[in-house]
Every structure is written in C-alpha cells, then in structure tokens.
Amino acid sequence: MKFSFDRDSMIKEIAIAQEIITNKSPISILSNILLEASKNTLTIKASDTSVNFITHIPVNVEEEGSTTIYCDKFMSILSSLPQGEIEFEQEDIKVTIRPVSKKIKFQLKSIAGDKFPEIASTGETFFEVSAKDFKEMISQTIFSVSEDGNRYFMTGVFFTKKEENLVMVATDGRRLSYIEKDVTNPVPDFPSSIVPVKILNCVLKNASDEGNILVSVIDKMIFIKFGNYEFSSLLLDGQFPNYQRVIPEKQSFHFKVYKNDLEEALKRTALMIDKKICRLLFKISPGVLKLISPESDIGTADEEIPCEYAGNEITLALNYRYIGDPLKVIKTDKVVFEFTEVMKAITLRSDPAADYFHIIMPMNFE
C-alpha cells in the first residue's frame, strides 16, 4: 500500500480517532487505527468495541491496500513533521512515513488489517435533525448523567420520541435535565434508548452548527452521521428511571435573577465551599438573593445580588455544581427558580422559558 496526503488534514482526522481509542497498549489491535486506501480515498476506522468511528478523506493512492498502525505514535509522528505532503508506504509489516519536502523518515510496525474488529454496518432508517438543535439537546443534558458505575443505566442520556418531538433526559438521582425539541423534519418511530456519553461528546465536539445530522437507532445501536464522519455506539442496557414522576406539575413560588450576577457570585462564594459536600445556601427575601457558603475549617463567604421575589424569606441548601452546570448552557440574560418547599424539587429555567429545564433536589442543611 502506498499513498500521500496533506499533513494537517490527516491530523484533524486522527485526533478524532484518538478520542475513540481507550486501549493505549502498542501491542493491542484496539490501540490501532485501520487504514484502507482505494480509489484516491483513505478510509480511517477506530473502535473501542462499543463506540466506533469511520471517516473518509481524499488522498493520492499509488497502490491500494489496508493495514493498521498504532494511533498515538502515528499522531506523534505527524505532529513532529512540517506542513505539506506526506508519503505513507507499507511493505509487509513495515510502514514508512516521510515528508516529500524533507529528508526525514519514520518507520512503524503494523498489524494486518484483517485482525481489526468488524464495525457494525450503518443503520437503515435514518432521520434528519438540525445539527444546531441536536447539539443543543446534548449540551443541555450531558452534564447531568450519573458517574456511578453501579447505576450504569444512568450514565447515559435517555433519547426518545414524544409525539412528533425529540426528547433527551439525563439524571444522576439528585438532579435532572430535560429538553424537548419540535424538529422540522418528520421523525420515524424508534425505540427509546440510553445513549453513552462518549458518542454524544464526539458529536458535540466535532459537528458543525450548520446543516443536518443523520441519526438511526436500530438493533441496540445508535448511528450518527455528519459531514464525512460516521459514529456508532452500543446503547446502554437497563431501565431508565421514570423521570416524569420527578418533574413537578405546579410550583407555588419563584424568583428571578440575572444569570451573569448569579454566575459571578457563585464563582466567588464557591471558593470557600467544602468541595466534598458542595453545599451552598440560597437565602431569598424580597429583592435580594444572598449566597452563603456554610462555615468550614477554612472560613466562609457570602454575597448579595438583586432578585425579583415576592414572598416570605426562605433558605434553600443546594449543591453549587448543580446550579453552575446548567448556567453555562442557558442563553438568556435572566433565569428563574421555581419551588414549593425547602426540601422539594426546584426547577431552574431560562427566562423567558425555552424548551429545556433543570430539576435540582435540595440538600439537608447539615
């Protein structure tokens, strides 16, 4: 096999392959990428057996063929080379990599392509979703997944169809994030699924905001295509919690604050918070929200910011991370907190309301 390619174009693709590969052993086939050169196109494949990546880029093919090489070392070599055209030549198990314009040569050992795990074929029933909408659905939910490996069915984002809308939900048992999109294109019925975070992060990082994303859910797998990229992943097994029971039907009180005021106050008061407990007190009174970090071995902090509130003074104990994470993705100037009692679910929304919201369970005061 022999072909030449543009260094910068290849680096971009190999960087994505590195995101997929988790095995870093140079003797494991799963630390390698599969390269297939044919008809002036190079197909690159990477897999960790549960999440897969395929891309196609134009190259100048002199001799067709396929092989696998150690991804991390290939990336290190490419990064060290000057910009411009690079030659790739394989003979038996030896691969030679050299820039056309310089007298530099690297040699890598390869593993035969037939040892690379077979990647499942793409789904058949694809539907189109606006890339901007799909990425927003991911960004509004992905931070709320559980990190508890014992509850693996909560370590992904629940993806389902509700009437003609698409819904994503994530929860770790103490908070919940929900978004429902009224999509332009018709969506066929598909099985409700729990999608691993890894493939969603790849979409969020690499998809453009322009155009559409193709999605297919079939045979316990999800397939996602955009541009020249194809991602696929096994879905998570298990029964996702009945999230609808957590969402309050009606809440009696609310207060509004400017998002930037709250974010800045949160950063300052969080400096004195015990990071193992993460407890922050919200003391709400007409016109004023006071953030208080409870006294610890290192000290305390408090800050007052203006708020819109008409009710009796009340204090809520909240995990400051559960406030800070959604604030990063809410786009409006103001946010609203809705609540009924100090120990019942609190809803954080944008103001004006959008197609997403976040539920936060209060903490005990001690």
XYZ file of C-alpha atoms in Angstrom:
366
model
C 0.000 0.000 0.000
C 1.257 3.459 -0.870
C -0.408 6.870 -0.768
C 0.332 10.522 0.004
C -1.729 13.046 1.957
C -1.826 16.535 3.426
C -0.419 16.539 6.966
C -2.891 18.981 8.526
C -5.938 17.237 7.052
C -4.760 13.891 8.418
C -4.022 15.281 11.892
C -7.601 16.522 12.190
C -8.980 13.022 11.499
C -6.501 11.161 13.702
C -7.307 13.484 16.622
C -10.906 12.274 16.486
C -9.770 8.647 16.313
C -7.740 9.247 19.489
C -10.938 10.319 21.273
C -12.447 6.916 20.493
C -9.489 4.691 21.385
C -9.185 3.811 25.070
C -6.621 0.999 24.838
C -3.144 2.576 24.727
C -1.063 -0.618 24.552
C 1.094 -0.651 21.394
C 0.629 -4.411 21.005
C -3.179 -4.312 21.087
C -5.151 -4.104 17.851
C -7.607 -1.799 19.684
C -4.876 0.820 20.085
C -4.533 0.870 16.306
C -6.464 2.572 13.542
C -7.432 0.752 10.366
C -6.336 2.467 7.138
C -7.880 1.404 3.822
C -6.619 3.114 0.640
C -8.688 2.763 -2.517
C -9.666 4.958 -5.493
C -7.883 8.046 -4.136
C -9.803 7.804 -0.863
C -8.464 6.802 2.542
C -10.934 5.262 4.966
C -9.909 5.545 8.618
C -11.563 3.414 11.291
C -11.192 3.434 15.093
C -13.010 1.413 17.745
C -13.068 0.607 21.431
C -15.532 -2.272 20.658
C -18.523 -0.259 21.925
C -18.013 3.096 20.166
C -16.825 3.256 16.558
C -15.607 5.965 14.188
C -15.257 5.976 10.396
C -14.109 8.816 8.170
C -13.124 9.177 4.522
C -10.570 11.687 3.225
C -9.107 12.311 -0.251
C -5.516 11.106 -0.763
C -3.294 10.261 -3.743
C -3.272 6.458 -3.922
C -0.416 4.818 -5.836
C -1.021 1.318 -4.520
C -4.247 0.206 -2.869
C -4.313 -1.816 0.331
C -5.085 -1.828 4.048
C -3.247 -2.083 7.343
C -3.443 -0.931 10.959
C -0.960 1.239 12.837
C -0.548 2.413 16.427
C -2.702 5.548 16.591
C -0.891 7.517 19.300
C 2.542 7.028 17.722
C 1.206 7.912 14.258
C -0.207 11.126 15.711
C 3.093 11.955 17.419
C 4.965 11.461 14.155
C 2.545 13.618 12.162
C 2.701 16.385 14.772
C 6.503 16.453 14.561
C 6.596 16.762 10.772
C 6.463 20.025 8.792
C 3.281 21.046 6.999
C 2.749 19.757 3.492
C 2.523 16.448 1.664
C 3.429 13.241 3.483
C 4.097 9.821 1.929
C 2.865 6.610 3.545
C 4.227 3.300 2.281
C 3.658 -0.205 3.614
C 5.699 -3.326 2.868
C 4.836 -6.460 4.846
C 4.595 -5.285 8.482
C 6.811 -2.229 7.978
C 5.298 1.226 7.372
C 7.443 4.154 6.222
C 6.286 7.733 6.784
C 8.212 10.628 5.263
C 7.526 14.222 4.193
C 8.025 14.953 0.499
C 9.948 18.186 1.126
C 12.390 16.999 3.829
C 14.870 14.153 4.327
C 13.047 12.719 7.328
C 11.905 9.112 7.658
C 9.972 7.229 10.318
C 9.236 3.520 10.326
C 6.439 1.871 12.255
C 5.425 -1.742 12.650
C 1.891 -2.529 11.572
C -0.666 -5.242 12.292
C -2.633 -6.832 9.472
C -5.990 -5.188 8.779
C -7.893 -8.483 8.937
C -7.250 -8.588 12.694
C -9.146 -5.322 13.238
C -12.614 -5.820 14.811
C -15.508 -5.642 12.394
C -17.539 -2.448 12.754
C -21.307 -2.833 12.527
C -22.853 -1.637 9.289
C -24.734 1.637 9.372
C -28.379 1.735 10.287
C -31.050 1.746 7.621
C -33.752 4.088 8.909
C -32.015 7.436 9.264
C -33.829 10.632 10.127
C -32.501 14.169 9.838
C -32.162 16.585 12.727
C -30.827 20.120 12.612
C -27.214 19.923 13.769
C -27.714 23.035 15.895
C -30.796 21.532 17.610
C -29.164 18.146 18.194
C -26.049 19.713 19.693
C -28.174 21.893 21.965
C -30.061 18.808 23.173
C -26.759 17.193 24.100
C -25.281 20.290 25.760
C -28.417 20.834 27.896
C -28.366 17.288 29.328
C -24.977 15.606 29.191
C -23.583 17.082 32.435
C -26.423 15.585 34.496
C -25.598 11.920 33.858
C -24.539 9.778 36.797
C -20.881 8.960 37.397
C -21.838 5.927 39.486
C -20.756 2.807 37.589
C -23.109 0.687 39.691
C -26.030 2.536 38.102
C -24.767 2.185 34.552
C -28.245 2.788 33.094
C -27.990 6.368 34.412
C -24.524 7.003 32.963
C -26.044 7.842 29.562
C -28.625 10.231 28.148
C -32.154 8.933 27.587
C -33.245 9.574 23.994
C -36.858 9.140 22.925
C -39.662 10.385 20.696
C -42.668 12.136 22.254
C -45.444 12.549 19.713
C -43.600 14.393 16.910
C -40.866 15.811 19.160
C -37.445 14.546 20.188
C -36.614 14.354 23.895
C -33.340 13.954 25.800
C -33.203 13.443 29.568
C -30.301 12.870 31.959
C -30.243 12.330 35.715
C -27.891 11.245 38.466
C -30.658 10.798 41.047
C -30.153 14.249 42.620
C -30.706 16.388 39.531
C -32.380 16.045 36.161
C -32.008 17.865 32.843
C -34.736 17.765 30.208
C -35.075 19.137 26.680
C -37.810 18.595 24.097
C -37.301 19.743 20.502
C -40.002 20.360 17.946
C -37.990 19.212 14.925
C -38.685 20.372 11.393
C -38.260 17.054 9.588
C -40.577 14.097 10.279
C -39.062 11.527 12.643
C -39.987 7.835 12.315
C -40.699 5.819 15.440
C -37.590 4.402 17.081
C -37.001 2.514 20.343
C -36.342 4.688 23.409
C -32.631 4.407 24.145
C -29.927 5.229 26.665
C -27.042 6.740 24.696
C -23.488 6.624 26.137
C -21.847 9.958 26.866
C -18.784 9.160 24.756
C -20.506 9.267 21.366
C -22.505 12.354 22.358
C -19.317 14.175 23.322
C -17.843 13.296 19.929
C -20.862 14.820 18.187
C -20.787 17.910 20.389
C -17.099 18.471 19.730
C -16.904 17.695 16.016
C -20.252 18.513 14.389
C -20.765 21.903 12.779
C -23.742 24.048 13.788
C -24.739 24.187 10.136
C -26.766 21.633 8.198
C -28.290 18.401 9.467
C -27.192 15.309 11.370
C -28.414 11.842 10.347
C -29.496 9.575 13.214
C -30.573 5.939 13.283
C -31.461 3.782 16.299
C -31.665 0.084 15.498
C -30.647 -3.292 16.970
C -29.392 -1.872 20.273
C -27.130 0.578 18.454
C -27.190 4.236 17.514
C -25.625 5.525 14.287
C -24.841 9.209 13.771
C -23.543 10.686 10.505
C -22.497 14.216 9.567
C -20.030 15.553 7.016
C -17.603 12.735 6.209
C -17.903 11.261 9.715
C -19.777 8.159 10.841
C -20.077 7.343 14.539
C -21.814 4.329 16.034
C -22.227 3.022 19.557
C -23.804 0.232 21.518
C -26.685 1.516 23.623
C -26.723 1.045 27.392
C -28.872 -1.754 28.784
C -31.257 -1.195 31.650
C -34.445 0.611 32.576
C -34.108 4.378 32.699
C -35.851 5.891 35.774
C -39.399 7.206 35.419
C -38.265 10.797 35.040
C -41.800 12.148 34.621
C -42.505 11.467 38.301
C -39.692 13.843 39.261
C -40.961 16.794 37.246
C -43.274 18.989 39.390
C -46.677 19.679 37.875
C -47.010 23.022 39.659
C -44.826 25.109 41.933
C -46.043 27.889 44.196
C -43.136 30.343 44.312
C -40.384 31.648 42.090
C -37.572 34.183 41.989
C -35.633 35.638 39.057
C -32.027 36.791 38.843
C -29.662 37.965 36.154
C -27.627 34.978 35.018
C -24.312 36.843 34.966
C -24.862 38.163 38.512
C -25.517 34.648 39.749
C -22.582 33.100 37.892
C -20.105 35.644 39.247
C -21.430 35.372 42.810
C -21.340 31.586 42.532
C -17.671 31.618 41.494
C -16.708 33.801 44.456
C -18.698 32.058 47.193
C -17.646 28.637 45.861
C -14.039 29.487 46.763
C -14.913 28.812 50.408
C -17.178 25.790 49.908
C -16.184 22.335 51.146
C -15.735 20.595 47.773
C -16.629 17.187 49.228
C -20.038 18.424 50.361
C -20.641 21.186 47.776
C -23.383 22.790 49.910
C -24.327 26.406 49.238
C -27.151 28.290 50.963
C -29.584 30.446 48.988
C -31.278 32.931 51.320
C -34.131 34.542 49.387
C -36.033 37.616 50.533
C -37.975 40.280 48.585
C -35.485 41.964 46.221
C -32.382 40.153 47.496
C -30.726 36.752 46.968
C -27.914 36.062 49.415
C -25.456 33.263 48.635
C -23.739 31.841 51.714
C -21.006 29.229 51.897
C -21.504 27.490 55.271
C -18.655 27.985 57.707
C -15.915 25.384 57.377
C -12.385 24.842 58.655
C -11.085 27.362 56.132
C -13.724 30.071 56.597
C -16.896 31.341 54.954
C -18.153 33.754 52.287
C -21.425 35.433 51.352
C -22.636 37.761 48.627
C -25.900 39.549 47.894
C -27.320 40.065 44.416
C -30.644 41.623 43.361
C -33.553 39.324 42.547
C -37.237 39.531 41.716
C -39.171 37.814 44.500
C -42.409 38.468 46.342
C -42.811 36.102 49.256
C -41.645 35.185 52.722
C -37.957 34.834 53.464
C -36.746 31.292 52.800
C -33.397 29.486 52.757
C -32.538 26.633 50.392
C -29.485 24.366 50.605
C -28.236 23.458 47.130
C -25.277 21.745 45.522
C -23.429 24.648 43.874
C -22.313 22.438 40.955
C -25.944 21.658 40.160
C -26.510 25.381 39.725
C -23.279 26.194 37.899
C -23.524 23.449 35.254
C -26.857 24.499 33.726
C -25.958 28.206 33.943
C -23.130 27.520 31.463
C -25.601 26.422 28.772
C -28.586 28.684 29.462
C -28.508 31.506 26.926
C -30.950 34.092 28.327
C -29.959 37.108 30.419
C -32.241 36.048 33.275
C -33.003 32.712 34.939
C -35.911 31.729 37.142
C -36.033 29.303 40.072
C -39.402 27.722 40.866
C -40.047 25.974 44.199
C -42.710 24.965 46.712
C -40.927 23.816 49.894
C -37.315 23.781 51.086
C -36.939 20.004 50.653
C -38.893 19.520 47.432
C -37.669 19.656 43.835
C -36.581 23.032 42.453
C -36.872 23.894 38.771
C -34.273 26.098 37.079
C -35.387 27.588 33.748
C -34.375 30.260 31.313
C -36.431 33.473 31.341
C -38.299 33.633 29.061
C -38.938 29.884 29.192
C -37.379 27.717 26.476
C -37.750 24.046 25.519
C -35.474 22.856 28.339
C -35.331 22.965 32.144
C -33.293 21.542 35.019
C -34.588 19.917 38.220
C -32.483 20.147 41.380
C -33.129 18.311 44.632
C -32.230 20.416 47.714
C -29.707 19.225 50.270
C -30.046 18.890 54.026
C -28.788 21.903 55.954
C -26.318 19.785 57.933
